[in-house]
Structures are given as structure tokens and as C-alpha cells.
Amino acid sequence: MGHVGFYGLDESDLDKVFRLPTTTFIGGSESALPLKEIIRRLEMSYCQHIGVEFMFINDLEQCQWIRQKFETPGVMQFTLEEKRTLLARMVRSTRFEEFLQKKWSAEKRFGLEGCESLIPALKTIIDKSSENGVENVIMGMPHRGRLNVLANVIRKELEQIFCQFDSKLEAADEGSGDVKYHLGMYHRRINRVTDRNITLSLMANPSHLEAVDPVVQGKTKAEQFYCGDNDGNRVMSILIHGDAAFAGQGIVYETFHLSDLPSYTTHGTVHVVANNQIGFTTDPRVARSSPYPTDVARVVNAPIFHVNADDPEAVIYVCKVAAEWRATFHKDVVVDLVCYRRMGHNEMDEPMFTQPLMYKQIKKQKPVLQKYAEKLIAEGAVSRQEYEEEIAKYDKICEEAYARSKDEKILHIKHWLDSPWPGFFTLDGQPKSMSCLSTGLTEENLNHIGTVASSVPVEDFTIHGGLSRILKSRGEMVRKRTVDWALGEYMAFGSLLQEGIHIRLSGQDVERGTFSHRHHVLHDQNVDKRICIPMNHIAPDQAPYTVCNSSLSEYGVLGFELGFAMASPNALILWEAQFGDFHNTAQCIIDQFICPGQAKWVRQNGIVLLLPHGMEGMGPEHSSARPERFLQMCNDDPDVMPALTEDFAVRQLYDCNWIVVNCSNPGNYFHVLRRQILLPYRKPLIVFTPKSLLRHPEARSSFDEMLPGTHFLRLIPEGGSASERPEEVKRLIFCTGKVYYELTKERKSRGMEDTVAIARIEQLSPFPFDQVKAESERFANADLVWCQEEHKNQGYYDYVKPRIRTTIQRAKPVWYAGRGPAAAPATGNKKAHLMELERFLDNAFGLDAFKDQQ
């Protein structure tokens, strides 16, 4: 079977800068053909300047559909009106870049020169999709051409774009902002071709070129979910790529592999590759091993349409076919727009340093607008006067917008918001209140959810014997009015579902749980693929619960869930790492989107990251979720004691960039999950979740800690015998998470329960200055110690120590008890692990342990 059919080259084309192949395969064998035979076949073709890859697709109907689109005589015929519309779009695309170059020749803008046909390409895809019933298009792209897309596809007001170039424009009214060619936009308007409403959003993206791909897919999936679009007929995504990034970035592959998974499919994405045949300064010969930059798309049997971007009519035809393919088969499709880059990587860059021959050719290349205008004038489709009037008309629009842009004095980032939440905030974008309701539940409700969690709500359903014992033990806990970690999570999820909050939990093995503790999906032991999700049987009018095992991907899946969380504030979206340290392969999403997303793009997000963490002798790769990295990126000042106002706790959460917690009991975990939704705003929540505590007999919470009036405890103070005579306490140990249980066990064995107090900091960031202050003052005569099980250069110490010192006005030292500095997160030797544990517990309780820290 042949793999590729390339159409419409002549001999002169073969040596042009456009590196279209010189070999054609139309159906038959894959052997290279003599040049004369190539030209003979090309002369027989009906689609000039188009190449199609599809014979690898293992579906005969799809192959025949493609053949019909490209091998039928006369398929590429355009009406006079279509040609004039295309010319007008080319004028706008071209003159926009020329206007920016004229006004701001010394500014970076990553222009579209050499690929101006991208704008009519995107507009054609949107027009055709609107005609097929699509109402919402979500787009993602890198920086090249972004301003042009914002202006001429999304229809951002030109003055809002032009004022971004003004060096006198004051800083953003909120947040720290971002450069103009990273910003996004949301706009609902009438599509002039179909006369139908269309919502367009271009997602903000950092310089990490393809990082936005899974984010776009996640948001698209969410919009489809919330409007009941089960087949992708009303909501779709378009992704624009560069050729070097499309071939070189692994996230492209990860995103493609989500495309046909039931819980992740968006029912087809149109990919447009702006193939300017160079990556910054790197030639394709050393940028990829595959023949074409688009070969990665073959893994999902997506057809690939190569088209010469200097032939606007061929581009438009291919884009119509791509939109029709997506509407017909609901599968991905790729348009490879073979173009060039007239400038350097940016407008300040000199490309002749590294590609001298290529850029000599480019300088000779006539601009595509000029080529197409001359063609239409020769055909009599337009007159030269009409063409010049079209140019003058758009130039006037730009000049008038430029004049208006002078009136802008301050940058309003909200004008660039790509994911608004109508009705969630006040009209000026503020929270509707600065309070949080109690996160507790009634006893009746706790019992009801507990009953569902411990039963199988479907008849004639056979579960595994081991699971029967787990459900039985859950039932016994409910009768004793206690919860373990899994049941506490069940209570939080179930209650939010009752309140109409959709919950989506995604990640590797989350249905069962990495540590076999969750079991949210039951499998019939006798019937293949028969499953039951008891969480969806809590109440008849509840919100749906989605729990889905993901592909073995972190970067792609976390990006997807982040995008899903952007669509609505009234949903709890959680991503769980199989082990906490695995989040580092998704570091780009964490660093570029989650941590600074609100500061850069004024875009709140309530995504929850569940990161299993704990030193348990399991070696360096399954121990640490790297809390130090999350804490290092928190935006609070360690050296400033905040004013302790009445609404301090809620106000502090509002001002932070994300919330970091390490709960030591399931009741507090229950509360923090519910608080995430009951807060009047949204912040990312990072939760270091336990492993051994999942089954620890002391890691239990009573229903009393979860009843109405209860709430999340940012700090759990000492409540034992040491609190009865605080003046006699010699040492106050602050800690967080699992190490608390090791400390209490050691304290008891040493008989020091009256003289050593232990306080648990459950919310690390924002730091509970007020409660740390109260606890320190309660035990005024005590030494202060921070104890952690992590190594000294890791964990929480560097974050916590200066904040405790600020709280106590540096009145006394804060001693350290924990593992010493190390390169690896944990030892791989069990005996060494236990020796380290014994050593730092000795330090925590030894009266002379801190002499060497003087």
C-alpha cells in the first residue's frame, strides 16, 4: 500500500524554498519514481500544491472518503464571492503585520510573515465547523502569529492590542501580567459566514510552545461535558503548532494518545502546523529523525494534509476538508501548512547568520498576498482598484484603532481573560463574600454516605472476596462513628455531589488507588467489563462523579485536568500522582500554569493535586513529593508578620497563589476538600497525602470532628496532658504530617508527655502565623523545635523556620530535628532508613541535642 499522495508540483517548484517532496505515491508501490513519471502523474491530479498522507489509515471507508475529496475532478472550484472573501482575509492578515512593523519596528511580536494564509485557514475551519453545528471553539497556539490570530480570528479590539506596545502603559491593574504574545482571549460573536453565534477562546500560553495542548483539550472536554455534548458536535478544539515543536516536544505525543480515550477524548481536534521549515536557528535535518514534522500524528491514524501556504485557495480547500473530516469521523486531523519565515525568530533576529542560502531565496520570494491578488486580477475576479480599496479600508481601521489606543493608560489584564466564570464573581471581578461556611455535615448525612461507601448498590453484582472485607470494615467504622482516610475522602466527595458539585478524579490507578485503599469502581468478578460506581448512587438528584484511570502520563494528564478545571468554578477537579515524586514529569504545567496562572493571566483555578508522600524506607523514588519545591514557589513574605484581622484566615487564602497542606488525620482531609468548593474564590490546592497512614490505627477521625460547626484546622494544637500545665513544658515541637505519629509514640515511650508539646501545622501555605503565635505564647517557657522526617535541605524546614521566627519576633531560636542534608530524597536501604529515624527522634527529644546548632 502506498503511504503518500503528493499533488501539483512542477519542475520549477522542486527547487524552491518550499521543501515539498519530489516523490509521489498514489495508491501503488512505495518505490521512488523517476522525475518524468512524477510530473506525468502530477499533471493528472486535480488538487494543485496539496499532498495527502492517509494510506496508513486502516479503515477503508475513511480512505475512500479522502480519495473522493482529492481525486474527483473539479473539487477545487471557488465562487467569485469565496475568492473575494479570501482576498479580504489575506489583506487583513498581511496588512496587520505590516502595520505593526511600521509602528513598532524595534519590538518583538513574533509576526506571521511568510505564513499569512494561516488566518484564512483558521477562519475557514471555524466557518465550516459552525456550518456543521459547532458553537464553541477552543484554541491553543504558540507565540508566532498570536497577535494576528487575536486580531483577525478571535476579533480582539485592535486598540487593546496596539496599546500593549506602549512603553508608557502602566502596570497591570491586577497580577503581574505577561508579554502580549502569550495572552489569551474569550469572545462570543456572530459568525458572518454562517450567521450563527460562535464562542471563540484562545488559551494563554507560556513560551513552552506545546504546553498548552493538553490544557486546551481538557477545557474542551469540560465544555462538552457541561453542555451534554457527548459526540463533540457543539464544542471543538483547534491546535496550532510549529514544525520543530510538533516533532520535538513529547507533550504532542502524550496529547495525541489522549485523543481516543473515553474519559479524555474531545471527538477530534484539527491540528494546523505552521511549517516554516526551521526551528529558531535549527535546520529540519538536525531537528527531527522523521521525514516530515507531522509524522507523530500517524500513531492515531490521523490523516495529514500537506499544503503549499503560498497557494491560498489550496489552503482553504484543505481546511474545509479537515473540518469536514472532523465532523464526519470525530477524529484528529492535521493540516501541514508548508510555508516560510520571512523574518528571523523574532523581528530583532538575523537569520542570515545560520541560514544564508535559505534567506537569500526568501528575500526573492514574492509575498503571498501580492501573488494571490495578481492571480485574481488576471482572472478578472477583482480589479486593481478594488484590491487597493480593500487595503486602504483595513489600513484606515488600523490607524483609527491606533489613535484610540493612545487613550489607554493602564493595562487591564481582565480584557485578556480566556476563561470567564459568569456569575461566580461580582461585576468588578471580586469574590461575593470574604467568608467560608462550615464544612461539617449532619450525623444523618455522614451515616448515609458511609452506608453507600460500604455497600454494593447494584443487584446480582459479585465483588472480590477481599473487597467484601474492606466494605464490611467500612460499615463497622460507620457504626463506631469513625472514618479512615478512604472513608473521609468518600464523605467529602459524596456530600459535594449531593450539593450539585461535579467531581472528577483522574490519574494513574485512581479508581482503585495506588495503595488499594479507595475502590471507587467495583468490578463484577463474573461479567467482563461490568462495573459499578457507588458514588453515583448517593442521591437521585446528585451531580455526576467521574473517576478515571489515566494513561501513563503526568505532563499531558495534569495539563488536561487543569484545562478541565478552567471551565467551571462549580466542580472539584483532582489529579492524583501514582507516587508524589512523579509530578516532576509534569513540572512545566506546575511551574508555568498552576503556580503563577492567576498572577500572569488573572485566571483563578481550583484544581487539586493529591501527591502521596512519606519516608517509609521505600527508596528515593517513592518517598518524597518534593514539598520544598511547592513551598519555595509560595508568594507570601517570610519576614513580614501580617495584620491579624477578623477575616485573616480567608483573606490570607485569597492573597496566596496556591494552598499547600499536609493533613495528619482524615477528618482534616475531609474538611480541606469541602473547603476547596465552599470558599468564595478558587485557588490551586496541593495536598501531600499519606501512604502508611491510610491504614494506621491511630489515623482515624471521629464523626464529632466532622459535624456542623466544625471546619478545617490550619494548625492542630497540643491537646494532651502537656496542655494542662503549659508553663512546665520544656519543648514545643512543630511538625506536619505522618511524623506526628512517630513523635507521639516516641514521647510516650520516653515518658515525656507532660514536658514536651507537639503541634501539627496542617496548612503550610499560607502560613498560619496567628495560630503558631498562639501556640508559642501558650508554651512560653519551651524551646522551639521544627521536626521533619525529610532531609534538612528538603521538606519544609527552609520555609517554616523564618516564618516561625517572624511570628515570635525572633525572640528565640528554632531548632531543627530531622534527617541531615542529602542529594537523594531517601535512602534505598531499610536499615539505614531506621537508623536515620532513630537518630532524628533522639534529637527531637534529647535536651542537649542542639548544641551543634549554636
PDB file of C-alpha atoms in Angstrom, residues 591-731:
ATOM      1  CA  ASP A 591       5.619  25.929  37.105  1.00  0.00           C
ATOM      2  CA  GLN A 592       4.083  27.745  34.129  1.00  0.00           C
ATOM      3  CA  PHE A 593       0.328  27.340  34.659  1.00  0.00           C
ATOM      4  CA  ILE A 594      -0.714  26.302  38.172  1.00  0.00           C
ATOM      5  CA  CYS A 595       1.668  28.297  40.361  1.00  0.00           C
ATOM      6  CA  PRO A 596       1.638  31.672  38.521  1.00  0.00           C
ATOM      7  CA  GLY A 597      -1.566  31.323  36.475  1.00  0.00           C
ATOM      8  CA  GLN A 598      -3.590  33.903  38.382  1.00  0.00           C
ATOM      9  CA  ALA A 599      -0.707  36.383  38.578  1.00  0.00           C
ATOM     10  CA  LYS A 600       0.068  36.165  34.863  1.00  0.00           C
ATOM     11  CA  TRP A 601      -3.406  35.783  33.392  1.00  0.00           C
ATOM     12  CA  VAL A 602      -5.898  36.752  36.175  1.00  0.00           C
ATOM     13  CA  ARG A 603      -7.274  33.243  35.842  1.00  0.00           C
ATOM     14  CA  GLN A 604      -8.320  31.514  39.056  1.00  0.00           C
ATOM     15  CA  ASN A 605      -8.281  27.736  39.164  1.00  0.00           C
ATOM     16  CA  GLY A 606      -9.353  25.300  41.866  1.00  0.00           C
ATOM     17  CA  ILE A 607      -7.501  22.193  40.700  1.00  0.00           C
ATOM     18  CA  VAL A 608      -6.398  19.795  43.466  1.00  0.00           C
ATOM     19  CA  LEU A 609      -3.137  17.827  43.323  1.00  0.00           C
ATOM     20  CA  LEU A 610      -3.013  14.719  45.514  1.00  0.00           C
ATOM     21  CA  LEU A 611       0.627  13.737  45.989  1.00  0.00           C
ATOM     22  CA  PRO A 612       1.394  10.601  48.072  1.00  0.00           C
ATOM     23  CA  HIS A 613       4.334  11.427  50.324  1.00  0.00           C
ATOM     24  CA  GLY A 614       6.187   9.906  53.252  1.00  0.00           C
ATOM     25  CA  MET A 615       9.545   8.436  54.280  1.00  0.00           C
ATOM     26  CA  GLU A 616       8.875   4.735  54.807  1.00  0.00           C
ATOM     27  CA  GLY A 617      12.030   3.040  53.631  1.00  0.00           C
ATOM     28  CA  MET A 618      10.789   2.570  50.081  1.00  0.00           C
ATOM     29  CA  GLY A 619      13.783   4.190  48.417  1.00  0.00           C
ATOM     30  CA  PRO A 620      14.435   7.525  46.748  1.00  0.00           C
ATOM     31  CA  GLU A 621      11.766   7.309  44.057  1.00  0.00           C
ATOM     32  CA  HIS A 622       8.667   6.511  46.099  1.00  0.00           C
ATOM     33  CA  SER A 623       9.152   8.693  49.139  1.00  0.00           C
ATOM     34  CA  SER A 624       9.109  12.434  48.592  1.00  0.00           C
ATOM     35  CA  ALA A 625       6.560  14.569  46.757  1.00  0.00           C
ATOM     36  CA  ARG A 626       9.182  17.315  46.955  1.00  0.00           C
ATOM     37  CA  PRO A 627       7.264  19.684  49.258  1.00  0.00           C
ATOM     38  CA  GLU A 628      10.221  22.078  49.282  1.00  0.00           C
ATOM     39  CA  ARG A 629       9.608  22.902  45.630  1.00  0.00           C
ATOM     40  CA  PHE A 630       5.971  23.831  46.152  1.00  0.00           C
ATOM     41  CA  LEU A 631       6.771  25.859  49.254  1.00  0.00           C
ATOM     42  CA  GLN A 632       9.611  27.692  47.527  1.00  0.00           C
ATOM     43  CA  MET A 633       7.080  28.932  44.940  1.00  0.00           C
ATOM     44  CA  CYS A 634       4.607  30.312  47.510  1.00  0.00           C
ATOM     45  CA  ASN A 635       4.191  34.069  47.283  1.00  0.00           C
ATOM     46  CA  ASP A 636       3.962  35.043  50.977  1.00  0.00           C
ATOM     47  CA  ASP A 637       6.736  37.028  52.668  1.00  0.00           C
ATOM     48  CA  PRO A 638       8.574  35.063  55.394  1.00  0.00           C
ATOM     49  CA  ASP A 639       9.861  38.229  57.052  1.00  0.00           C
ATOM     50  CA  VAL A 640       6.607  40.149  57.458  1.00  0.00           C
ATOM     51  CA  MET A 641       4.095  39.416  60.209  1.00  0.00           C
ATOM     52  CA  PRO A 642       0.665  40.052  58.650  1.00  0.00           C
ATOM     53  CA  ALA A 643      -2.039  42.000  60.430  1.00  0.00           C
ATOM     54  CA  LEU A 644      -4.218  39.523  62.329  1.00  0.00           C
ATOM     55  CA  THR A 645      -7.666  40.765  61.321  1.00  0.00           C
ATOM     56  CA  GLU A 646     -11.003  39.067  61.965  1.00  0.00           C
ATOM     57  CA  ASP A 647     -11.099  37.616  58.447  1.00  0.00           C
ATOM     58  CA  PHE A 648      -7.367  36.823  58.457  1.00  0.00           C
ATOM     59  CA  ALA A 649      -7.665  33.143  57.530  1.00  0.00           C
ATOM     60  CA  VAL A 650      -9.919  33.697  54.498  1.00  0.00           C
ATOM     61  CA  ARG A 651      -8.140  36.889  53.414  1.00  0.00           C
ATOM     62  CA  GLN A 652      -4.798  35.088  53.573  1.00  0.00           C
ATOM     63  CA  LEU A 653      -6.111  32.352  51.295  1.00  0.00           C
ATOM     64  CA  TYR A 654      -7.385  34.962  48.842  1.00  0.00           C
ATOM     65  CA  ASP A 655      -3.968  36.624  48.625  1.00  0.00           C
ATOM     66  CA  CYS A 656      -1.946  33.436  48.113  1.00  0.00           C
ATOM     67  CA  ASN A 657      -1.063  31.853  44.773  1.00  0.00           C
ATOM     68  CA  TRP A 658      -1.829  28.340  45.987  1.00  0.00           C
ATOM     69  CA  ILE A 659      -2.651  26.401  49.136  1.00  0.00           C
ATOM     70  CA  VAL A 660      -0.285  23.708  50.433  1.00  0.00           C
ATOM     71  CA  VAL A 661      -1.465  21.266  53.106  1.00  0.00           C
ATOM     72  CA  ASN A 662      -0.238  18.093  54.756  1.00  0.00           C
ATOM     73  CA  CYS A 663      -3.094  16.656  56.784  1.00  0.00           C
ATOM     74  CA  SER A 664      -2.365  14.292  59.650  1.00  0.00           C
ATOM     75  CA  ASN A 665      -5.880  12.869  60.003  1.00  0.00           C
ATOM     76  CA  PRO A 666      -8.758  12.008  57.667  1.00  0.00           C
ATOM     77  CA  GLY A 667     -11.143  14.467  59.300  1.00  0.00           C
ATOM     78  CA  ASN A 668      -8.967  17.407  58.337  1.00  0.00           C
ATOM     79  CA  TYR A 669      -8.547  15.975  54.837  1.00  0.00           C
ATOM     80  CA  PHE A 670     -12.359  15.806  54.609  1.00  0.00           C
ATOM     81  CA  HIS A 671     -12.644  19.460  55.630  1.00  0.00           C
ATOM     82  CA  VAL A 672      -9.980  20.785  53.262  1.00  0.00           C
ATOM     83  CA  LEU A 673     -11.635  19.097  50.278  1.00  0.00           C
ATOM     84  CA  ARG A 674     -15.003  20.604  51.157  1.00  0.00           C
ATOM     85  CA  ARG A 675     -13.449  23.996  51.878  1.00  0.00           C
ATOM     86  CA  GLN A 676     -11.971  23.989  48.382  1.00  0.00           C
ATOM     87  CA  ILE A 677     -15.502  24.370  46.981  1.00  0.00           C
ATOM     88  CA  LEU A 678     -17.131  26.395  49.766  1.00  0.00           C
ATOM     89  CA  LEU A 679     -14.564  29.208  49.528  1.00  0.00           C
ATOM     90  CA  PRO A 680     -15.882  32.226  47.561  1.00  0.00           C
ATOM     91  CA  TYR A 681     -12.909  32.057  45.162  1.00  0.00           C
ATOM     92  CA  ARG A 682     -10.681  29.389  43.667  1.00  0.00           C
ATOM     93  CA  LYS A 683      -7.045  28.569  44.382  1.00  0.00           C
ATOM     94  CA  PRO A 684      -4.979  25.505  43.436  1.00  0.00           C
ATOM     95  CA  LEU A 685      -4.704  23.072  46.348  1.00  0.00           C
ATOM     96  CA  ILE A 686      -1.588  20.935  46.834  1.00  0.00           C
ATOM     97  CA  VAL A 687      -2.197  18.025  49.225  1.00  0.00           C
ATOM     98  CA  PHE A 688       0.632  15.785  50.422  1.00  0.00           C
ATOM     99  CA  THR A 689      -1.334  12.604  51.022  1.00  0.00           C
ATOM    100  CA  PRO A 690      -0.206   9.664  53.147  1.00  0.00           C
ATOM    101  CA  LYS A 691       0.709   6.090  52.372  1.00  0.00           C
ATOM    102  CA  SER A 692       1.189   4.208  55.649  1.00  0.00           C
ATOM    103  CA  LEU A 693      -1.391   6.440  57.385  1.00  0.00           C
ATOM    104  CA  LEU A 694      -4.068   5.050  55.067  1.00  0.00           C
ATOM    105  CA  ARG A 695      -4.249   2.041  57.396  1.00  0.00           C
ATOM    106  CA  HIS A 696      -2.635   3.404  60.555  1.00  0.00           C
ATOM    107  CA  PRO A 697      -4.872   2.529  63.532  1.00  0.00           C
ATOM    108  CA  GLU A 698      -4.360   5.972  65.089  1.00  0.00           C
ATOM    109  CA  ALA A 699      -5.011   7.891  61.857  1.00  0.00           C
ATOM    110  CA  ARG A 700      -8.750   7.943  62.419  1.00  0.00           C
ATOM    111  CA  SER A 701     -11.239  10.743  62.950  1.00  0.00           C
ATOM    112  CA  SER A 702     -14.483  10.760  64.868  1.00  0.00           C
ATOM    113  CA  PHE A 703     -17.758  11.956  63.389  1.00  0.00           C
ATOM    114  CA  ASP A 704     -17.594  14.608  66.116  1.00  0.00           C
ATOM    115  CA  GLU A 705     -14.764  16.269  64.166  1.00  0.00           C
ATOM    116  CA  MET A 706     -16.943  16.438  61.041  1.00  0.00           C
ATOM    117  CA  LEU A 707     -20.314  17.683  62.353  1.00  0.00           C
ATOM    118  CA  PRO A 708     -21.926  21.103  61.658  1.00  0.00           C
ATOM    119  CA  GLY A 709     -19.811  23.931  63.045  1.00  0.00           C
ATOM    120  CA  THR A 710     -16.530  22.099  62.515  1.00  0.00           C
ATOM    121  CA  HIS A 711     -14.002  23.252  59.965  1.00  0.00           C
ATOM    122  CA  PHE A 712     -10.504  22.668  58.605  1.00  0.00           C
ATOM    123  CA  LEU A 713      -7.833  23.134  61.272  1.00  0.00           C
ATOM    124  CA  ARG A 714      -4.846  25.029  59.909  1.00  0.00           C
ATOM    125  CA  LEU A 715      -2.912  24.020  62.996  1.00  0.00           C
ATOM    126  CA  ILE A 716      -3.828  21.250  65.440  1.00  0.00           C
ATOM    127  CA  PRO A 717      -2.575  22.360  68.864  1.00  0.00           C
ATOM    128  CA  GLU A 718      -1.291  20.153  71.651  1.00  0.00           C
ATOM    129  CA  GLY A 719      -4.335  18.639  73.338  1.00  0.00           C
ATOM    130  CA  GLY A 720      -2.810  16.114  75.729  1.00  0.00           C
ATOM    131  CA  SER A 721      -1.502  16.319  79.248  1.00  0.00           C
ATOM    132  CA  ALA A 722       1.170  18.866  78.263  1.00  0.00           C
ATOM    133  CA  SER A 723      -1.610  21.387  77.668  1.00  0.00           C
ATOM    134  CA  GLU A 724      -2.834  21.104  81.247  1.00  0.00           C
ATOM    135  CA  ARG A 725       0.279  22.787  82.725  1.00  0.00           C
ATOM    136  CA  PRO A 726       1.794  24.671  79.777  1.00  0.00           C
ATOM    137  CA  GLU A 727       4.207  26.618  81.957  1.00  0.00           C
ATOM    138  CA  GLU A 728       6.024  23.342  82.773  1.00  0.00           C
ATOM    139  CA  VAL A 729       6.507  22.340  79.139  1.00  0.00           C
ATOM    140  CA  LYS A 730      10.196  22.443  78.207  1.00  0.00           C
ATOM    141  CA  ARG A 731       9.916  21.844  74.488  1.00  0.00           C
TER     142      ARG A 731
END
